[in-house]
Amino acid sequence: MRRREDRGCIFPAVGHGSAGCGSWGMAKRALCLLFTPACAFSAWGDHSTGMALTVDGVMNWLVQNADALQPSMPDHYLRSNAFYALKARGEIPVAQEVPEELFLKEVLPYRVVDEPVDHWREGFFQVLAPHAMRATSLRGAVEDLVPRIFQELRASPKVMRKPNQTAVVFKSNSTPEMMAPISETLTSGYASCTGSSILIVDGLRSVGIPARLVGTPQWNIPTGGNHNWVEVWTGDGWHFFDAVPDVRLDEAWFAPSNTKFANNKDSTHAILSAEWTKGDATYPLTWRKPAVLWRAEDSFRPGRRSRFEVPSVGRAQNVLRLTLASKTN
């Protein structure tokens, strides 16, 4: 299995250390994960589905399940990504509630859609894990972490070469220029809905919380427009929220006012979740010309659409977001 550096990716050399382990017990886990391929996460009490969650094992899972659109990554990048994903699962209590299949599909992947690849997981973990470790529920962790993702990641020297104390803000017409979480969004300090969603998904994944980007290539309404947002798994299923610091699960300006007109028989007007593994649909990434067809799941098919059929909250800030986000990615 060949892993090579792709010129379209952005990543520094990865070093491994025991920083952030916090105790000898955690340090032993980290060393075991990093240097012993046979060391299985299930030995720490995980109810696995049979696959031994080792660094080498999850690295191979990513490569074997990658779409041809994914760049080939060097071994040191894949190993660091796997190491910190397993570290979060082993050390953050709420992350241990996540089923193995969800961990593999919605935590482990280092890329959300077709953004340039940054080395984000290690730094994000170091900044966010101390907060995640105090959480008593996945929902509580999400509500606490998302505002920190917008503010604290950009301010931390563990993430940024040049830290900045100002929070990331929404700016329309920023896709595809602002999508990579560090080299583009955090560096510039702004992104539109796509870049903001990628940033949140990566931040939550860095502490072991399943998250994914969901959206529509074009609203099935007269004014058109597209939009992307975030879905997070909190133990009782998937919940959506707009990619803003003020987290309101299952409440957004677009539900049900726009989502009720979605058409899952036409991918242009469908509601789709971007996936690492092959799903039952493809998401046309319309910020590319021609549109790139990305692996996806149909989020609006029977049995899945009910979460979009709740009344939206009529807040003034959401009216503004409707005006802006209906125009651009």
XYZ file of C-alpha atoms in Angstrom:
329
model
C 0.000 0.000 0.000
C 1.654 3.175 -1.176
C 1.268 6.453 0.623
C 2.912 9.431 -1.013
C 2.918 13.186 -0.540
C 0.414 15.003 -2.729
C 1.455 18.449 -3.902
C -2.035 19.799 -3.354
C -1.900 19.121 0.390
C -0.611 21.287 3.178
C 1.063 19.646 6.149
C 4.245 20.149 8.155
C 6.480 17.328 9.321
C 4.814 15.499 12.179
C 6.637 14.785 15.414
C 5.336 12.499 18.139
C 5.696 13.158 21.822
C 3.941 12.567 25.107
C 2.839 16.176 25.604
C -0.647 16.388 26.975
C -0.721 12.855 28.419
C -1.234 14.177 31.916
C -0.273 10.985 33.758
C 1.940 7.942 33.378
C -1.145 5.854 32.633
C -2.070 8.111 29.736
C 1.539 8.227 28.605
C 1.673 4.432 28.492
C -1.471 4.412 26.369
C 0.040 6.945 24.007
C 3.293 5.014 23.677
C 1.367 1.807 23.157
C -0.705 3.345 20.385
C 2.219 4.970 18.650
C 4.804 2.247 18.720
C 2.918 -1.028 19.087
C 0.691 -1.862 16.114
C -0.828 -4.799 17.992
C -2.043 -2.615 20.852
C -5.838 -2.545 20.537
C -8.096 0.182 21.876
C -10.619 -2.508 22.783
C -8.236 -3.531 25.562
C -9.323 -0.336 27.352
C -12.953 -1.406 27.579
C -14.369 -0.423 24.201
C -17.288 -2.529 22.955
C -15.802 -3.062 19.501
C -17.356 -4.683 16.493
C -14.363 -6.932 15.961
C -11.732 -4.682 14.406
C -8.762 -3.974 16.658
C -8.465 -0.202 16.852
C -4.718 0.232 16.508
C -2.782 2.999 14.818
C -1.861 0.725 11.924
C -5.351 -0.740 11.787
C -7.190 2.568 11.494
C -4.579 3.947 9.101
C -5.224 1.022 6.805
C -8.983 1.418 7.189
C -8.752 5.034 5.979
C -6.627 4.135 2.977
C -8.715 1.110 1.997
C -11.972 3.060 2.201
C -10.737 6.251 0.553
C -12.335 7.484 -2.641
C -10.109 8.002 -5.662
C -10.656 11.752 -5.152
C -8.709 11.637 -1.884
C -5.010 12.522 -2.130
C -2.431 9.902 -1.177
C -0.935 10.982 2.133
C 2.524 10.250 3.567
C 2.809 7.668 6.296
C 3.766 10.178 9.001
C 0.610 12.222 8.398
C -1.667 9.174 8.539
C 0.084 7.886 11.656
C -0.268 11.192 13.499
C -3.932 11.462 12.488
C -4.632 7.937 13.741
C -2.647 8.415 16.933
C -4.514 11.537 18.036
C -7.899 10.167 17.001
C -7.306 7.106 19.210
C -5.833 9.247 21.968
C -9.032 11.311 22.110
C -11.150 8.147 22.164
C -9.087 6.699 24.979
C -8.806 9.753 27.220
C -12.007 11.801 26.825
C -14.870 10.145 28.736
C -17.730 11.226 26.457
C -15.797 10.065 23.384
C -15.826 6.543 24.772
C -19.606 6.456 24.241
C -19.165 6.584 20.460
C -19.730 3.274 18.613
C -16.744 1.957 16.712
C -18.380 2.318 13.302
C -19.140 5.985 13.918
C -15.605 6.548 15.164
C -14.180 5.168 11.939
C -16.543 7.004 9.600
C -17.179 10.325 11.356
C -14.223 10.922 13.710
C -11.142 9.382 12.103
C -11.234 11.054 8.635
C -8.908 14.036 8.308
C -10.809 15.597 5.396
C -14.462 16.707 5.270
C -14.914 17.482 1.568
C -12.287 18.618 -0.954
C -10.508 21.245 1.167
C -6.681 21.357 1.129
C -5.307 19.035 3.823
C -3.870 20.691 6.922
C -2.158 19.048 9.886
C -4.935 20.068 12.284
C -5.730 17.167 14.604
C -2.796 17.384 17.018
C -3.093 21.106 17.726
C -6.881 21.049 17.885
C -6.715 18.174 20.368
C -4.220 19.984 22.578
C -6.415 23.087 22.770
C -9.856 21.482 23.037
C -9.259 18.225 24.934
C -8.903 19.826 28.399
C -12.401 21.273 27.979
C -13.862 18.105 26.466
C -12.542 16.035 29.359
C -14.778 17.973 31.754
C -17.942 17.334 29.733
C -20.569 15.023 31.183
C -22.422 14.452 27.901
C -21.740 14.654 24.180
C -24.396 17.363 23.837
C -22.825 19.403 26.602
C -19.408 18.996 25.021
C -20.670 20.303 21.683
C -22.344 23.330 23.236
C -19.174 24.195 25.161
C -16.646 23.483 22.405
C -18.111 25.157 19.330
C -17.630 28.746 20.594
C -14.070 27.798 21.572
C -13.427 26.489 18.054
C -14.173 29.947 16.658
C -12.076 31.793 19.260
C -9.450 29.677 21.008
C -7.958 27.699 18.129
C -6.946 30.876 16.323
C -5.483 32.305 19.516
C -3.322 29.293 20.370
C 0.365 28.852 19.438
C -0.335 25.102 19.531
C -2.325 25.616 16.326
C -1.129 28.852 14.724
C 2.343 30.075 13.828
C 1.009 33.592 14.336
C -1.784 33.463 16.939
C -4.573 36.009 16.700
C -6.995 36.894 19.498
C -9.939 37.737 17.235
C -12.580 35.121 16.531
C -13.346 33.625 13.126
C -16.277 35.429 11.502
C -18.700 34.700 8.677
C -17.947 36.265 5.302
C -19.937 35.501 2.178
C -18.361 34.509 -1.146
C -15.438 32.770 0.597
C -15.693 29.288 -0.927
C -13.526 27.691 -2.231
C -10.844 30.171 -1.170
C -11.396 29.640 2.580
C -11.886 25.941 3.323
C -8.706 24.453 4.845
C -9.120 24.789 8.624
C -5.724 26.250 9.549
C -3.947 27.530 6.446
C -7.046 29.289 5.136
C -9.912 29.800 7.633
C -7.979 30.308 10.879
C -5.200 32.218 9.143
C -7.572 34.648 7.436
C -10.061 34.814 10.291
C -13.121 34.309 8.133
C -15.057 31.800 6.052
C -18.527 31.312 4.675
C -20.782 28.425 5.626
C -18.655 25.713 4.006
C -15.351 26.722 5.587
C -17.011 27.343 8.951
C -18.659 23.914 8.830
C -15.344 22.226 8.021
C -13.680 24.036 10.936
C -16.372 22.913 13.387
C -16.391 19.322 12.111
C -12.610 19.070 12.475
C -12.704 20.644 15.930
C -15.302 18.186 17.196
C -13.591 15.209 15.569
C -10.328 16.193 17.256
C -11.874 15.313 20.630
C -13.630 12.164 19.466
C -17.105 13.549 18.731
C -18.727 12.320 15.483
C -19.456 15.250 13.192
C -20.063 15.790 9.479
C -20.886 18.473 6.935
C -24.440 18.467 5.583
C -25.925 20.738 2.971
C -27.684 21.290 -0.306
C -26.140 22.240 -3.657
C -29.156 24.469 -4.305
C -32.283 25.217 -2.299
C -35.432 24.084 -4.086
C -37.020 27.521 -3.743
C -37.413 30.436 -6.185
C -34.464 32.365 -4.753
C -32.154 29.345 -4.993
C -28.847 29.614 -3.172
C -26.901 26.852 -1.454
C -25.892 26.176 2.121
C -23.822 23.857 4.306
C -24.112 23.223 8.014
C -23.013 20.724 10.685
C -24.500 17.546 12.076
C -23.254 16.010 15.308
C -23.995 12.661 16.951
C -24.836 13.037 20.632
C -25.753 9.498 21.664
C -29.421 9.684 20.719
C -28.914 10.256 17.005
C -27.774 13.013 14.663
C -28.608 16.668 15.349
C -28.050 19.627 13.039
C -26.998 23.210 13.727
C -25.842 26.139 11.674
C -22.087 26.757 11.520
C -22.044 29.645 13.979
C -20.682 29.926 17.554
C -24.161 30.042 19.119
C -25.110 26.353 19.030
C -28.842 25.579 18.928
C -29.267 21.903 18.128
C -32.070 21.179 15.657
C -32.820 24.883 15.252
C -31.776 26.959 12.242
C -33.105 29.583 9.864
C -33.404 26.987 7.083
C -35.510 24.370 8.927
C -38.228 23.767 8.050
C -38.692 26.864 5.862
C -36.224 25.717 3.186
C -35.639 22.065 4.004
C -39.280 21.115 3.528
C -38.875 21.715 -0.215
C -35.847 19.430 -0.585
C -36.076 16.822 -3.324
C -34.029 13.700 -2.722
C -34.720 12.454 -6.250
C -32.654 15.320 -7.660
C -29.154 15.648 -6.196
C -29.115 19.365 -7.012
C -31.972 19.975 -4.564
C -31.267 17.159 -2.098
C -29.979 17.405 1.459
C -26.766 15.407 1.641
C -24.100 14.551 4.214
C -20.514 14.385 2.954
C -18.918 11.014 3.763
C -15.540 9.263 3.662
C -17.070 5.899 2.746
C -19.366 5.197 -0.180
C -22.974 6.107 0.603
C -26.329 6.024 -1.141
C -25.865 9.374 -2.924
C -23.307 11.833 -4.271
C -22.991 15.486 -3.313
C -22.280 17.829 -6.263
C -19.676 20.256 -4.908
C -20.830 23.234 -6.910
C -17.977 25.509 -5.841
C -15.886 23.566 -8.373
C -16.384 23.980 -12.112
C -17.417 21.452 -13.214
C -18.994 20.238 -9.999
C -17.117 17.441 -8.208
C -19.302 14.485 -7.218
C -18.493 13.657 -3.602
C -19.484 10.564 -1.647
C -22.572 11.257 0.420
C -25.618 9.955 2.257
C -29.123 11.138 1.431
C -30.186 12.966 4.597
C -33.738 13.533 3.432
C -34.873 10.046 2.596
C -37.712 8.552 4.686
C -36.541 7.815 8.203
C -33.959 10.592 8.201
C -35.835 13.748 7.306
C -37.804 14.180 10.545
C -34.991 16.109 12.219
C -35.437 18.866 9.613
C -39.172 19.182 10.192
C -39.045 21.034 13.495
C -40.044 24.708 13.615
C -37.135 27.078 13.251
C -36.458 29.784 15.807
C -37.181 33.249 14.447
C -34.180 35.133 15.710
C -32.984 38.324 14.077
C -29.479 36.971 13.486
C -30.917 34.049 11.547
C -32.808 36.384 9.249
C -29.484 38.045 8.441
C -27.847 34.665 7.851
C -30.699 33.720 5.492
C -29.998 36.793 3.400
C -26.260 36.153 3.250
C -26.072 32.373 3.010
C -28.710 32.095 0.292
C -26.278 33.848 -2.051
C -23.120 31.810 -1.671
C -21.359 28.792 -0.205
